[in-house]
Tab-separated table of C-alpha atoms in Angstrom:
chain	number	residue	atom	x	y	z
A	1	UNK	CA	-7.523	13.097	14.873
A	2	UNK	CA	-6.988	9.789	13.253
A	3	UNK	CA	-7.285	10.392	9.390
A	4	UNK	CA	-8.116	7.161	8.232
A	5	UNK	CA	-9.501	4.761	10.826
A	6	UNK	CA	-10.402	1.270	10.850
A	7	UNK	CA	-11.827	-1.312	13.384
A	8	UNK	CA	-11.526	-3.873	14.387
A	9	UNK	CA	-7.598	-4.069	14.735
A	10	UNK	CA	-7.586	-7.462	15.123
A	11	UNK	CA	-10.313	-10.057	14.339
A	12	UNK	CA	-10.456	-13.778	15.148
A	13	UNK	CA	-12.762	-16.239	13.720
A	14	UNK	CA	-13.658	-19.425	12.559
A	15	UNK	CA	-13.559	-20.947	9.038
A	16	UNK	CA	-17.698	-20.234	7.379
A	17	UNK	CA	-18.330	-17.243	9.280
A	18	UNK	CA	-18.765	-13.450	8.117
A	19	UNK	CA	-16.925	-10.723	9.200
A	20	UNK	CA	-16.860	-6.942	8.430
A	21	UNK	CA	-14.372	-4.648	8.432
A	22	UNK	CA	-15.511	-1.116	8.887
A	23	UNK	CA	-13.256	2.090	7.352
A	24	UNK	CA	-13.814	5.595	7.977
A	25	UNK	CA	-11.866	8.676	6.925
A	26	UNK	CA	-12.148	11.936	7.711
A	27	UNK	CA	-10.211	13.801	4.657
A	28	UNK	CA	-13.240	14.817	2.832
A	29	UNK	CA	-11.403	12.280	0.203
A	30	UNK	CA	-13.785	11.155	-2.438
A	31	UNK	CA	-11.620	7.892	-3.649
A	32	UNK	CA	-11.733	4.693	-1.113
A	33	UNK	CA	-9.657	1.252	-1.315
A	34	UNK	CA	-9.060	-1.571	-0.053
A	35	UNK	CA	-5.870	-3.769	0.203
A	36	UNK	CA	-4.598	-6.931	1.341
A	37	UNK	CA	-1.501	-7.964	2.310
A	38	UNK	CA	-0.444	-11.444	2.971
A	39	UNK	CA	2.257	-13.096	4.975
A	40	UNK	CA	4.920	-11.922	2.228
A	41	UNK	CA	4.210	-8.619	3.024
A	42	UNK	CA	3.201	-8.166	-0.960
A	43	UNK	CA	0.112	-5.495	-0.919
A	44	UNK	CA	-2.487	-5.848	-3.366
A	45	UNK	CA	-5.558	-3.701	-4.331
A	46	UNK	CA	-8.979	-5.513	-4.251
A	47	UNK	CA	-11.255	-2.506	-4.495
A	48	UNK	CA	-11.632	1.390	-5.144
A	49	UNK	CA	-14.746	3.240	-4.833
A	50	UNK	CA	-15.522	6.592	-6.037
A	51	UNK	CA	-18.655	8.065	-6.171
A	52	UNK	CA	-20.638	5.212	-6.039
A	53	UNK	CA	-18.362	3.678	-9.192
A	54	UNK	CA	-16.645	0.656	-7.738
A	55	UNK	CA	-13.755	-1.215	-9.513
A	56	UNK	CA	-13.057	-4.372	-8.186
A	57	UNK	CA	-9.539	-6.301	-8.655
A	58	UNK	CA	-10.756	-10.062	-10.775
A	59	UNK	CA	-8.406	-11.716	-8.915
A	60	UNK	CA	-10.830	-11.207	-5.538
A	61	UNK	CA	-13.072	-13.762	-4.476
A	62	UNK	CA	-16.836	-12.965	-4.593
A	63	UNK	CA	-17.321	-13.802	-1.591
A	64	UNK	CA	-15.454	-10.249	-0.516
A	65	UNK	CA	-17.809	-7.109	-1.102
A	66	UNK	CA	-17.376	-3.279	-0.544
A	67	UNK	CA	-20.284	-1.395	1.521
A	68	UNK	CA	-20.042	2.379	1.252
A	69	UNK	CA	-22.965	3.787	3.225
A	70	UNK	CA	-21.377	7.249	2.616
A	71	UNK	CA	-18.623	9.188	0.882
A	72	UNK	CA	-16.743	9.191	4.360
A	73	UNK	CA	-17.019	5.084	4.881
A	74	UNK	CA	-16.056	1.814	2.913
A	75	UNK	CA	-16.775	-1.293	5.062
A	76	UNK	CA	-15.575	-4.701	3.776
A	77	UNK	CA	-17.940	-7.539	4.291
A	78	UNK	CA	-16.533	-11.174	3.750
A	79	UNK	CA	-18.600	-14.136	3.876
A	80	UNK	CA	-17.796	-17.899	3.869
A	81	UNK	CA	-14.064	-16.857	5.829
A	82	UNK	CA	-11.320	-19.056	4.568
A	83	UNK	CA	-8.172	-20.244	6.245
A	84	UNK	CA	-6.624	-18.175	3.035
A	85	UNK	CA	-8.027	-15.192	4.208
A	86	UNK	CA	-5.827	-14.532	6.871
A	87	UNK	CA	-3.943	-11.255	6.105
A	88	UNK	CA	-3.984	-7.659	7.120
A	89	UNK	CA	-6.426	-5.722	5.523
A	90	UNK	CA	-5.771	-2.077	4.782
A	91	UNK	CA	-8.526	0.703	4.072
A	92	UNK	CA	-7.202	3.875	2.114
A	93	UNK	CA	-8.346	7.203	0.579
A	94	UNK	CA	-7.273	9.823	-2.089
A	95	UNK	CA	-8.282	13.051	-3.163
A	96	UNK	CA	-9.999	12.407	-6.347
A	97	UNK	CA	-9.565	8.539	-8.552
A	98	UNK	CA	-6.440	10.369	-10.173
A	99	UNK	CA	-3.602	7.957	-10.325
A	100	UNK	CA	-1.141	10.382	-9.349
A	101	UNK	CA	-2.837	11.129	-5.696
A	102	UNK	CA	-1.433	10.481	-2.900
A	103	UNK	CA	-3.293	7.759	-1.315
A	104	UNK	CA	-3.639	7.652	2.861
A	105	UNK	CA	-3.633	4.421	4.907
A	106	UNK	CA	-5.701	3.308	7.545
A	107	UNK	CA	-3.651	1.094	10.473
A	108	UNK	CA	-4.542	-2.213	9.584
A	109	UNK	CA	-6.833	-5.322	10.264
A	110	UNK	CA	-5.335	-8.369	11.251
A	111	UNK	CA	-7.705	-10.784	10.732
A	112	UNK	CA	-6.618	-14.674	11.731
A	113	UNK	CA	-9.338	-17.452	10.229
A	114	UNK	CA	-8.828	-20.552	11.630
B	1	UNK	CA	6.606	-13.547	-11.314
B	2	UNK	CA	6.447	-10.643	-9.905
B	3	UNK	CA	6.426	-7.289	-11.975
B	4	UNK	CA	8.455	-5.140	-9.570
B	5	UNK	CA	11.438	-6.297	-7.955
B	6	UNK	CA	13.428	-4.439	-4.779
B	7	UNK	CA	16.974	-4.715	-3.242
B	8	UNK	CA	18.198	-5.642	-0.821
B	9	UNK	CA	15.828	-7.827	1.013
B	10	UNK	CA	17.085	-6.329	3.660
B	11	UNK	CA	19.269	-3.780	5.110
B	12	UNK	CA	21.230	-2.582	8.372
B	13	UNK	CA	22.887	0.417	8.560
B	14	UNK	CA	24.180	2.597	11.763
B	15	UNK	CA	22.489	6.155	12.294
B	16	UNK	CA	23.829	8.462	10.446
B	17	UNK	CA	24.938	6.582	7.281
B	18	UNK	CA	23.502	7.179	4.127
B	19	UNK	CA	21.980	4.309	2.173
B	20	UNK	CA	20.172	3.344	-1.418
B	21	UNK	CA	17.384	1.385	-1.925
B	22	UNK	CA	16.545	-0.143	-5.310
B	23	UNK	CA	13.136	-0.567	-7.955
B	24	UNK	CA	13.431	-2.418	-10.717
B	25	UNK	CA	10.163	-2.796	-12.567
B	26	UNK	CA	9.295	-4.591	-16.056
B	27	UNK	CA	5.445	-2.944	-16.252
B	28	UNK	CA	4.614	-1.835	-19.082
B	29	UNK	CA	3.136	0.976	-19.813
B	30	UNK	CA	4.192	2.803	-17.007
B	31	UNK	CA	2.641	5.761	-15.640
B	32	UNK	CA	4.110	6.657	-12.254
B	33	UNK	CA	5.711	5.325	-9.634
B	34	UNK	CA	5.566	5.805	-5.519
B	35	UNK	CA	7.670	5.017	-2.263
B	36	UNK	CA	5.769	3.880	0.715
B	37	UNK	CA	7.427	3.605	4.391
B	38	UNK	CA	5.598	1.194	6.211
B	39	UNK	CA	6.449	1.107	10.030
B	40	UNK	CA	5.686	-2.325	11.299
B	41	UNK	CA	2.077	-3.066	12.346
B	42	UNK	CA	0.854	0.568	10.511
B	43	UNK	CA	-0.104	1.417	7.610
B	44	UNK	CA	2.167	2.520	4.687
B	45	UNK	CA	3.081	6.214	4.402
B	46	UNK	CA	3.657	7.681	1.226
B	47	UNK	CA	7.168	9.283	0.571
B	48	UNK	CA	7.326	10.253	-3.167
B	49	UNK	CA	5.501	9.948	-6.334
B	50	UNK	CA	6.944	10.190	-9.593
B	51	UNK	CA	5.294	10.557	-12.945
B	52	UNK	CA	7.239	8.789	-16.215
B	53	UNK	CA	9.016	12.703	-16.662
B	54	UNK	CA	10.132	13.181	-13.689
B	55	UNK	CA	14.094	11.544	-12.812
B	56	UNK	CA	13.969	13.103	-9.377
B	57	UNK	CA	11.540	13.883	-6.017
B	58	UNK	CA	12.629	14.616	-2.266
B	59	UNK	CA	10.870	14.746	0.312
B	60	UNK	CA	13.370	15.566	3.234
B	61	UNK	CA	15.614	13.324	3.435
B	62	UNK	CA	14.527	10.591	1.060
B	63	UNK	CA	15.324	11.247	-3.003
B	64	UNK	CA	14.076	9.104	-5.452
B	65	UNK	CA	15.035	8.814	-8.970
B	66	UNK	CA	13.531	6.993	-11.522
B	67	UNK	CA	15.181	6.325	-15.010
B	68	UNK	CA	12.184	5.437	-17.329
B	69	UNK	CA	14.303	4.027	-19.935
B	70	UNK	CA	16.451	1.471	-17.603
B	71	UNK	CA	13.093	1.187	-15.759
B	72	UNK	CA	15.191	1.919	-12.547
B	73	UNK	CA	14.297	3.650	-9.343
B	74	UNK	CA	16.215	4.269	-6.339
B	75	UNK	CA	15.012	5.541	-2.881
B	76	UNK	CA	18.430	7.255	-1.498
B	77	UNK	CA	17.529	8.094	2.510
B	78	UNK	CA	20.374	10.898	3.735
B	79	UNK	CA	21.525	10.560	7.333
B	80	UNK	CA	20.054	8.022	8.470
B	81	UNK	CA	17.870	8.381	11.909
B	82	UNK	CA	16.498	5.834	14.231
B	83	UNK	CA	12.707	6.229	13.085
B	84	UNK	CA	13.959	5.381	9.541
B	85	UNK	CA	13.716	1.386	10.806
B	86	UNK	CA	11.332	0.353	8.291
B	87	UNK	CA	9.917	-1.386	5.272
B	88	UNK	CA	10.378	0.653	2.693
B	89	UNK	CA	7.865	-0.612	-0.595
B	90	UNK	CA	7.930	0.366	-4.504
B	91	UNK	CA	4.705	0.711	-6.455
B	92	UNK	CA	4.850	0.701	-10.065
B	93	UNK	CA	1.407	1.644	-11.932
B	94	UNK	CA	-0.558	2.185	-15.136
B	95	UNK	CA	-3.516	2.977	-13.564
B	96	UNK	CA	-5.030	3.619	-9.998
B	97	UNK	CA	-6.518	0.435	-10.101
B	98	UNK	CA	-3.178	-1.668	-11.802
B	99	UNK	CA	-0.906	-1.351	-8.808
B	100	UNK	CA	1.794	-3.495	-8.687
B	101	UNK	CA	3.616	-3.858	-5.380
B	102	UNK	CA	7.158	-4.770	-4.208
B	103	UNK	CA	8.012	-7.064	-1.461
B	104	UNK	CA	9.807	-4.354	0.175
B	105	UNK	CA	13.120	-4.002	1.626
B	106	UNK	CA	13.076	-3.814	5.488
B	107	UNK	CA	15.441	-1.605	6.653
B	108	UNK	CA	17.088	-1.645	10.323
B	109	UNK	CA	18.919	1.699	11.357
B	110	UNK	CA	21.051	0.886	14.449
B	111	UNK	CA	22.574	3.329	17.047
């Protein structure tokens, strides 16, 4: 069973729309994230969520906001899409909010705006 | 610029060989720091972390080292197999949520 999951696993859209990414995990983790990670390949944390305490990354747009309907699930819900929003979105999970965890990935979302 | 810098860019190396990957990082403070293996098109695996005491972790055959006062790590992957072919990404931190990434260095293991 797929510990982390995420769909879609590729999304294509048009510049203005909104999208959602949905994350689920299965680890009975109670920490969620979310990444991005541009063309450069650099990863960089926009969000984690534990127990309804989310700590959002300044450097993300507003437009870009967390949904966790449960402990198991953190969707990402963008709105206003910009051609600068093209990356691969990553959803991941820990233990506990403990620095030191180890943190699991979800595969990916390639999302394209164009 | 950016706060954690890896070498080589990139790296080939025939299966088998041993090779070293290095982490140089200026954060500040520093509380641990992790390996990641990222296949390409998943998501990245987690090899090691290491706290600011610790100067050594394995996990098979990858060993990293970090020295806290050179603010140095190196990822050191022991006969090399095929399935090593990866990108293989620092992560320096101070907190959970003050993550700083490396570029990577993409390593190709050849027969």
């Amino acid at each position: 069973d797929t510990a982390v999951s995420q769909t879609p696993k590729y999304l294509v859209t048009q510049m203005g729309n909104d999208k959602s990414i949905k994350c689920e995990q299965n680890l009975g983790h109670d920490t969620m994230y979310w990444y991005k990670q541009d063309s450069k390949k650099f990863l960089k944390i926009m969000f984690s969520y534990n127990n309804k305490e989310l700590i959002i990354n300044e450097t993300v747009p507003n437009r870009f906001s967390p949904k966790s309907p449960d402990k198991a699930h953190l969707n990402l819900h963008i709105n206003s899409l910009e051609l600068g929003d093209s990356a691969v979105y990553f959803c991941a999970s820990s233990p506990r909010k403990g620095h030191t965890d180890t943190q699991y990935f979800g595969p990916g979302t390639r999302l394209t705006v164009l | 610029k950016n706060q954690v810098e890896q070498s080589p860019q990139s790296l080939i190396i025939l299966e088998g060989k041993n090779c070293t990957l290095q982490c140089n990082y200026t954060v500040s403070p520093f509380s641990n720091l992790r390996w990641y293996k990222q296949d390409t098109g998943r998501g990245p695996v987690s090899l090691t972390i290491m706290t600011f005491s610790e100067n050594t972790k394995s996990n098979g055959r990858y060993t990293a080292t970090l020295d806290a006062d050179t603010k140095q790590s190196s990822l050191h992957i022991t006969a090399s197999q095929l399935s090593d072919s990866a990108s293989y990404i620092c992560v320096v931190s101070e907190s959970v949520n003050d993550m700083r990434f490396g570029a990577g260095t993409r390593l190709t293991v050849k027969p």
